[in-house]
């Protein structure tokens, strides 16, 4: 290659500043596209999550046909349309006659893989959990995901005493109304569900 060809190649090569500017522009455009897509889909995602949550409330509180979102303010439960920033809430479920059926209580905490978010129904007169629904989980497929796929495990929470607290036992060893049969091979995930409910009970039951 002669000197003239080398000089032509050197001239045609883009400088580092140009490369940095091009990459910066590409990154900016990508960011704008991602933000635009997120903002466009956010209302749909929010509406879907609200629908899923509402369906879960009726599922964990059998017999309820209407609900109220409640926050704890000034020493009492108060119905609200909007929850304040950082405020925690529960749902009060009522039957067709407006009689309180119970409360649907959200809870979350670490599982084996990631955070588990759940909702459970509680009847204060009976002092029992009467249903449990997993809202979000990334537990191990085939094992940890049985916390919502294993009907036998989920049925533990259909009439579960909270006194003195809920405890997890080896599968098949359940002998008391406050015990939950753990899932074989997924004991950590099973215990995580029970721990989340116990922690939420400590926070809310005294307020009911």
PDB file of C-alpha atoms in Angstrom:
ATOM      1  CA  UNK A   1       0.000   0.000   0.000  1.00  0.00           C
ATOM      2  CA  UNK A   2       1.518   3.319  -1.065  1.00  0.00           C
ATOM      3  CA  UNK A   3       1.687   6.480   1.041  1.00  0.00           C
ATOM      4  CA  UNK A   4      -1.231   8.145  -0.816  1.00  0.00           C
ATOM      5  CA  UNK A   5      -3.604   5.227  -0.035  1.00  0.00           C
ATOM      6  CA  UNK A   6      -2.636   5.298   3.623  1.00  0.00           C
ATOM      7  CA  UNK A   7      -3.304   9.015   3.785  1.00  0.00           C
ATOM      8  CA  UNK A   8      -6.749   8.536   2.179  1.00  0.00           C
ATOM      9  CA  UNK A   9      -7.647   5.843   4.733  1.00  0.00           C
ATOM     10  CA  UNK A  10      -6.472   8.067   7.582  1.00  0.00           C
ATOM     11  CA  UNK A  11      -8.635  10.910   6.374  1.00  0.00           C
ATOM     12  CA  UNK A  12     -11.715   8.674   6.016  1.00  0.00           C
ATOM     13  CA  UNK A  13     -11.474   7.205   9.541  1.00  0.00           C
ATOM     14  CA  UNK A  14     -13.892   8.935  11.977  1.00  0.00           C
ATOM     15  CA  UNK A  15     -12.350  10.711  14.933  1.00  0.00           C
ATOM     16  CA  UNK A  16     -12.952   9.688  18.554  1.00  0.00           C
ATOM     17  CA  UNK A  17     -15.069  12.788  19.193  1.00  0.00           C
ATOM     18  CA  UNK A  18     -17.361  11.858  16.344  1.00  0.00           C
ATOM     19  CA  UNK A  19     -17.721   8.305  17.632  1.00  0.00           C
ATOM     20  CA  UNK A  20     -18.531   9.536  21.136  1.00  0.00           C
ATOM     21  CA  UNK A  21     -21.110  11.976  19.754  1.00  0.00           C
ATOM     22  CA  UNK A  22     -22.734   9.251  17.638  1.00  0.00           C
ATOM     23  CA  UNK A  23     -22.936   6.857  20.568  1.00  0.00           C
ATOM     24  CA  UNK A  24     -24.307   9.615  22.786  1.00  0.00           C
ATOM     25  CA  UNK A  25     -27.008  10.459  20.243  1.00  0.00           C
ATOM     26  CA  UNK A  26     -27.948   6.786  19.851  1.00  0.00           C
ATOM     27  CA  UNK A  27     -28.190   6.427  23.629  1.00  0.00           C
ATOM     28  CA  UNK A  28     -30.336   9.537  23.912  1.00  0.00           C
ATOM     29  CA  UNK A  29     -32.718   8.347  21.196  1.00  0.00           C
ATOM     30  CA  UNK A  30     -32.962   4.895  22.813  1.00  0.00           C
ATOM     31  CA  UNK A  31     -33.728   6.480  26.178  1.00  0.00           C
ATOM     32  CA  UNK A  32     -36.419   8.698  24.686  1.00  0.00           C
ATOM     33  CA  UNK A  33     -38.038   5.705  22.980  1.00  0.00           C
ATOM     34  CA  UNK A  34     -38.031   3.671  26.210  1.00  0.00           C
ATOM     35  CA  UNK A  35     -39.519   6.561  28.208  1.00  0.00           C
ATOM     36  CA  UNK A  36     -42.166   7.182  25.551  1.00  0.00           C
ATOM     37  CA  UNK A  37     -43.200   3.525  25.452  1.00  0.00           C
ATOM     38  CA  UNK A  38     -43.307   3.376  29.266  1.00  0.00           C
ATOM     39  CA  UNK A  39     -45.470   6.491  29.533  1.00  0.00           C
ATOM     40  CA  UNK A  40     -47.787   5.253  26.780  1.00  0.00           C
ATOM     41  CA  UNK A  41     -48.304   1.848  28.419  1.00  0.00           C
ATOM     42  CA  UNK A  42     -48.335   2.993  32.071  1.00  0.00           C
ATOM     43  CA  UNK A  43     -52.111   3.686  32.226  1.00  0.00           C
ATOM     44  CA  UNK A  44     -52.854   0.236  30.787  1.00  0.00           C
ATOM     45  CA  UNK A  45     -50.449  -1.471  33.189  1.00  0.00           C
ATOM     46  CA  UNK A  46     -51.845   0.465  36.173  1.00  0.00           C
ATOM     47  CA  UNK A  47     -55.436  -0.376  35.234  1.00  0.00           C
ATOM     48  CA  UNK A  48     -54.550  -4.054  34.799  1.00  0.00           C
ATOM     49  CA  UNK A  49     -52.829  -4.228  38.194  1.00  0.00           C
ATOM     50  CA  UNK A  50     -55.844  -2.563  39.826  1.00  0.00           C
ATOM     51  CA  UNK A  51     -58.154  -5.113  38.200  1.00  0.00           C
ATOM     52  CA  UNK A  52     -55.985  -8.038  39.324  1.00  0.00           C
ATOM     53  CA  UNK A  53     -55.865  -6.648  42.878  1.00  0.00           C
ATOM     54  CA  UNK A  54     -59.634  -6.202  43.016  1.00  0.00           C
ATOM     55  CA  UNK A  55     -60.238  -9.746  41.777  1.00  0.00           C
ATOM     56  CA  UNK A  56     -57.785 -11.030  44.391  1.00  0.00           C
ATOM     57  CA  UNK A  57     -59.664  -9.214  47.174  1.00  0.00           C
ATOM     58  CA  UNK A  58     -62.927 -10.951  46.314  1.00  0.00           C
ATOM     59  CA  UNK A  59     -61.092 -14.259  46.007  1.00  0.00           C
ATOM     60  CA  UNK A  60     -59.466 -14.131  49.465  1.00  0.00           C
ATOM     61  CA  UNK A  61     -62.661 -12.838  51.115  1.00  0.00           C
ATOM     62  CA  UNK A  62     -65.397 -15.297  50.086  1.00  0.00           C
ATOM     63  CA  UNK A  63     -68.850 -13.725  50.345  1.00  0.00           C
ATOM     64  CA  UNK A  64     -67.700 -10.147  49.774  1.00  0.00           C
ATOM     65  CA  UNK A  65     -69.287  -8.219  46.905  1.00  0.00           C
ATOM     66  CA  UNK A  66     -67.977  -4.704  47.546  1.00  0.00           C
ATOM     67  CA  UNK A  67     -64.832  -3.237  49.026  1.00  0.00           C
ATOM     68  CA  UNK A  68     -63.336  -0.117  50.546  1.00  0.00           C
ATOM     69  CA  UNK A  69     -59.720   0.935  50.653  1.00  0.00           C
ATOM     70  CA  UNK A  70     -58.791   1.746  54.256  1.00  0.00           C
ATOM     71  CA  UNK A  71     -55.823   3.516  55.819  1.00  0.00           C
ATOM     72  CA  UNK A  72     -54.972   3.895  59.477  1.00  0.00           C
ATOM     73  CA  UNK A  73     -55.156   7.574  60.447  1.00  0.00           C
ATOM     74  CA  UNK A  74     -55.556   9.254  63.816  1.00  0.00           C
ATOM     75  CA  UNK A  75     -56.003   5.958  65.603  1.00  0.00           C
ATOM     76  CA  UNK A  76     -58.734   4.518  63.368  1.00  0.00           C
ATOM     77  CA  UNK A  77     -59.352   2.936  59.978  1.00  0.00           C
ATOM     78  CA  UNK A  78     -60.485   5.538  57.462  1.00  0.00           C
ATOM     79  CA  UNK A  79     -61.983   4.904  53.987  1.00  0.00           C
ATOM     80  CA  UNK A  80     -60.073   6.744  51.251  1.00  0.00           C
ATOM     81  CA  UNK A  81     -60.166   7.101  47.479  1.00  0.00           C
ATOM     82  CA  UNK A  82     -56.474   7.955  47.214  1.00  0.00           C
ATOM     83  CA  UNK A  83     -53.686   6.586  49.393  1.00  0.00           C
ATOM     84  CA  UNK A  84     -51.081   9.095  50.523  1.00  0.00           C
ATOM     85  CA  UNK A  85     -47.421   8.681  49.669  1.00  0.00           C
ATOM     86  CA  UNK A  86     -45.877   6.070  51.941  1.00  0.00           C
ATOM     87  CA  UNK A  87     -49.259   5.148  53.449  1.00  0.00           C
ATOM     88  CA  UNK A  88     -50.113   1.493  53.857  1.00  0.00           C
ATOM     89  CA  UNK A  89     -53.643   0.251  53.335  1.00  0.00           C
ATOM     90  CA  UNK A  90     -55.997  -2.707  53.566  1.00  0.00           C
ATOM     91  CA  UNK A  91     -59.326  -3.475  51.955  1.00  0.00           C
ATOM     92  CA  UNK A  92     -62.541  -3.872  53.895  1.00  0.00           C
ATOM     93  CA  UNK A  93     -64.819  -6.377  52.167  1.00  0.00           C
ATOM     94  CA  UNK A  94     -68.589  -6.242  52.610  1.00  0.00           C
ATOM     95  CA  UNK A  95     -71.463  -8.453  51.497  1.00  0.00           C
ATOM     96  CA  UNK A  96     -74.490  -7.301  49.477  1.00  0.00           C
ATOM     97  CA  UNK A  97     -76.158  -5.992  52.671  1.00  0.00           C
ATOM     98  CA  UNK A  98     -73.135  -3.895  53.599  1.00  0.00           C
ATOM     99  CA  UNK A  99     -72.082  -6.184  56.451  1.00  0.00           C
ATOM    100  CA  UNK A 100     -68.342  -6.494  56.983  1.00  0.00           C
ATOM    101  CA  UNK A 101     -67.015  -9.855  55.796  1.00  0.00           C
ATOM    102  CA  UNK A 102     -63.413  -9.196  56.696  1.00  0.00           C
ATOM    103  CA  UNK A 103     -60.223  -7.495  55.590  1.00  0.00           C
ATOM    104  CA  UNK A 104     -57.902  -8.170  52.667  1.00  0.00           C
ATOM    105  CA  UNK A 105     -54.362  -7.405  53.795  1.00  0.00           C
ATOM    106  CA  UNK A 106     -51.417  -6.882  51.424  1.00  0.00           C
ATOM    107  CA  UNK A 107     -47.993  -8.120  52.459  1.00  0.00           C
ATOM    108  CA  UNK A 108     -44.542  -8.484  50.957  1.00  0.00           C
ATOM    109  CA  UNK A 109     -41.125  -9.759  51.895  1.00  0.00           C
ATOM    110  CA  UNK A 110     -38.074 -11.658  50.646  1.00  0.00           C
ATOM    111  CA  UNK A 111     -38.503 -15.168  49.307  1.00  0.00           C
ATOM    112  CA  UNK A 112     -35.844 -17.575  48.082  1.00  0.00           C
ATOM    113  CA  UNK A 113     -35.234 -15.718  44.807  1.00  0.00           C
ATOM    114  CA  UNK A 114     -36.830 -12.289  45.108  1.00  0.00           C
ATOM    115  CA  UNK A 115     -39.596 -10.333  46.794  1.00  0.00           C
ATOM    116  CA  UNK A 116     -42.940 -12.091  47.220  1.00  0.00           C
ATOM    117  CA  UNK A 117     -46.061  -9.918  47.169  1.00  0.00           C
ATOM    118  CA  UNK A 118     -49.305 -11.428  48.402  1.00  0.00           C
ATOM    119  CA  UNK A 119     -52.799 -10.651  49.629  1.00  0.00           C
ATOM    120  CA  UNK A 120     -54.693 -12.580  52.285  1.00  0.00           C
ATOM    121  CA  UNK A 121     -58.160 -12.431  53.750  1.00  0.00           C
ATOM    122  CA  UNK A 122     -58.745 -12.115  57.477  1.00  0.00           C
ATOM    123  CA  UNK A 123     -61.950 -12.413  59.509  1.00  0.00           C
ATOM    124  CA  UNK A 124     -61.553 -10.602  62.861  1.00  0.00           C
ATOM    125  CA  UNK A 125     -64.427 -12.346  64.672  1.00  0.00           C
ATOM    126  CA  UNK A 126     -63.053 -15.812  63.949  1.00  0.00           C
ATOM    127  CA  UNK A 127     -59.432 -14.576  64.099  1.00  0.00           C
ATOM    128  CA  UNK A 128     -58.664 -16.638  61.025  1.00  0.00           C
ATOM    129  CA  UNK A 129     -57.007 -16.222  57.664  1.00  0.00           C
ATOM    130  CA  UNK A 130     -59.619 -17.266  55.097  1.00  0.00           C
ATOM    131  CA  UNK A 131     -57.717 -17.067  51.812  1.00  0.00           C
ATOM    132  CA  UNK A 132     -54.345 -16.251  50.283  1.00  0.00           C
ATOM    133  CA  UNK A 133     -53.350 -15.100  46.803  1.00  0.00           C
ATOM    134  CA  UNK A 134     -49.816 -14.561  45.485  1.00  0.00           C
ATOM    135  CA  UNK A 135     -49.709 -11.297  43.525  1.00  0.00           C
ATOM    136  CA  UNK A 136     -46.064 -11.372  42.469  1.00  0.00           C
ATOM    137  CA  UNK A 137     -43.336 -13.971  42.751  1.00  0.00           C
ATOM    138  CA  UNK A 138     -40.146 -15.003  40.965  1.00  0.00           C
ATOM    139  CA  UNK A 139     -39.560 -18.143  42.973  1.00  0.00           C
ATOM    140  CA  UNK A 140     -37.867 -21.131  41.318  1.00  0.00           C
ATOM    141  CA  UNK A 141     -40.053 -22.688  38.586  1.00  0.00           C
ATOM    142  CA  UNK A 142     -41.137 -26.196  39.539  1.00  0.00           C
ATOM    143  CA  UNK A 143     -40.376 -25.692  43.229  1.00  0.00           C
ATOM    144  CA  UNK A 144     -40.855 -22.241  44.753  1.00  0.00           C
ATOM    145  CA  UNK A 145     -43.636 -21.341  42.342  1.00  0.00           C
ATOM    146  CA  UNK A 146     -45.749 -24.013  44.043  1.00  0.00           C
ATOM    147  CA  UNK A 147     -46.653 -21.365  46.633  1.00  0.00           C
ATOM    148  CA  UNK A 148     -49.369 -20.397  44.151  1.00  0.00           C
ATOM    149  CA  UNK A 149     -49.524 -23.440  41.846  1.00  0.00           C
ATOM    150  CA  UNK A 150     -49.903 -26.115  44.537  1.00  0.00           C
ATOM    151  CA  UNK A 151     -53.615 -26.149  45.431  1.00  0.00           C
ATOM    152  CA  UNK A 152     -52.945 -28.206  48.560  1.00  0.00           C
ATOM    153  CA  UNK A 153     -50.513 -25.604  49.899  1.00  0.00           C
ATOM    154  CA  UNK A 154     -52.836 -22.692  49.064  1.00  0.00           C
ATOM    155  CA  UNK A 155     -55.732 -24.474  50.804  1.00  0.00           C
ATOM    156  CA  UNK A 156     -53.763 -24.231  54.087  1.00  0.00           C
ATOM    157  CA  UNK A 157     -54.937 -20.619  54.208  1.00  0.00           C
ATOM    158  CA  UNK A 158     -58.670 -21.230  53.784  1.00  0.00           C
ATOM    159  CA  UNK A 159     -59.356 -21.455  57.541  1.00  0.00           C
ATOM    160  CA  UNK A 160     -56.086 -20.800  59.331  1.00  0.00           C
ATOM    161  CA  UNK A 161     -55.909 -19.648  62.942  1.00  0.00           C
ATOM    162  CA  UNK A 162     -53.555 -16.748  63.683  1.00  0.00           C
ATOM    163  CA  UNK A 163     -53.202 -17.612  67.386  1.00  0.00           C
ATOM    164  CA  UNK A 164     -50.647 -17.468  68.803  1.00  0.00           C
ATOM    165  CA  UNK A 165     -49.081 -17.123  65.352  1.00  0.00           C
ATOM    166  CA  UNK A 166     -48.955 -19.122  62.135  1.00  0.00           C
ATOM    167  CA  UNK A 167     -46.202 -21.752  61.974  1.00  0.00           C
ATOM    168  CA  UNK A 168     -44.814 -23.917  59.177  1.00  0.00           C
ATOM    169  CA  UNK A 169     -44.422 -27.652  59.710  1.00  0.00           C
ATOM    170  CA  UNK A 170     -43.118 -30.513  57.602  1.00  0.00           C
ATOM    171  CA  UNK A 171     -45.631 -31.625  54.998  1.00  0.00           C
ATOM    172  CA  UNK A 172     -48.048 -34.134  56.457  1.00  0.00           C
ATOM    173  CA  UNK A 173     -47.277 -33.102  60.038  1.00  0.00           C
ATOM    174  CA  UNK A 174     -50.007 -30.464  60.373  1.00  0.00           C
ATOM    175  CA  UNK A 175     -51.943 -31.117  63.575  1.00  0.00           C
ATOM    176  CA  UNK A 176     -53.055 -27.690  64.859  1.00  0.00           C
ATOM    177  CA  UNK A 177     -55.315 -24.985  63.357  1.00  0.00           C
ATOM    178  CA  UNK A 178     -52.435 -22.492  63.180  1.00  0.00           C
ATOM    179  CA  UNK A 179     -50.081 -24.788  61.251  1.00  0.00           C
ATOM    180  CA  UNK A 180     -49.224 -24.803  57.552  1.00  0.00           C
ATOM    181  CA  UNK A 181     -47.871 -27.839  55.687  1.00  0.00           C
ATOM    182  CA  UNK A 182     -44.697 -26.735  53.905  1.00  0.00           C
ATOM    183  CA  UNK A 183     -44.046 -27.628  50.287  1.00  0.00           C
ATOM    184  CA  UNK A 184     -41.521 -30.448  49.936  1.00  0.00           C
ATOM    185  CA  UNK A 185     -38.414 -29.046  48.245  1.00  0.00           C
ATOM    186  CA  UNK A 186     -39.569 -25.453  48.691  1.00  0.00           C
ATOM    187  CA  UNK A 187     -39.467 -24.997  52.448  1.00  0.00           C
ATOM    188  CA  UNK A 188     -37.840 -21.563  52.211  1.00  0.00           C
ATOM    189  CA  UNK A 189     -40.598 -20.217  49.947  1.00  0.00           C
ATOM    190  CA  UNK A 190     -43.281 -21.786  52.169  1.00  0.00           C
ATOM    191  CA  UNK A 191     -41.809 -20.219  55.287  1.00  0.00           C
ATOM    192  CA  UNK A 192     -41.488 -16.875  53.486  1.00  0.00           C
ATOM    193  CA  UNK A 193     -45.251 -16.789  52.835  1.00  0.00           C
ATOM    194  CA  UNK A 194     -45.997 -17.553  56.488  1.00  0.00           C
ATOM    195  CA  UNK A 195     -43.452 -14.990  57.701  1.00  0.00           C
ATOM    196  CA  UNK A 196     -44.964 -12.269  55.492  1.00  0.00           C
ATOM    197  CA  UNK A 197     -48.458 -12.956  56.851  1.00  0.00           C
ATOM    198  CA  UNK A 198     -47.261 -13.034  60.464  1.00  0.00           C
ATOM    199  CA  UNK A 199     -45.488  -9.698  60.022  1.00  0.00           C
ATOM    200  CA  UNK A 200     -48.561  -8.112  58.448  1.00  0.00           C
ATOM    201  CA  UNK A 201     -50.702  -9.511  61.283  1.00  0.00           C
ATOM    202  CA  UNK A 202     -48.457  -7.865  63.867  1.00  0.00           C
ATOM    203  CA  UNK A 203     -49.006  -4.546  62.144  1.00  0.00           C
ATOM    204  CA  UNK A 204     -52.754  -4.701  61.385  1.00  0.00           C
ATOM    205  CA  UNK A 205     -54.645  -7.034  63.724  1.00  0.00           C
ATOM    206  CA  UNK A 206     -54.408  -4.704  66.706  1.00  0.00           C
ATOM    207  CA  UNK A 207     -55.927  -1.945  64.542  1.00  0.00           C
ATOM    208  CA  UNK A 208     -59.026  -3.993  63.728  1.00  0.00           C
TER     209      UNK A 208
END
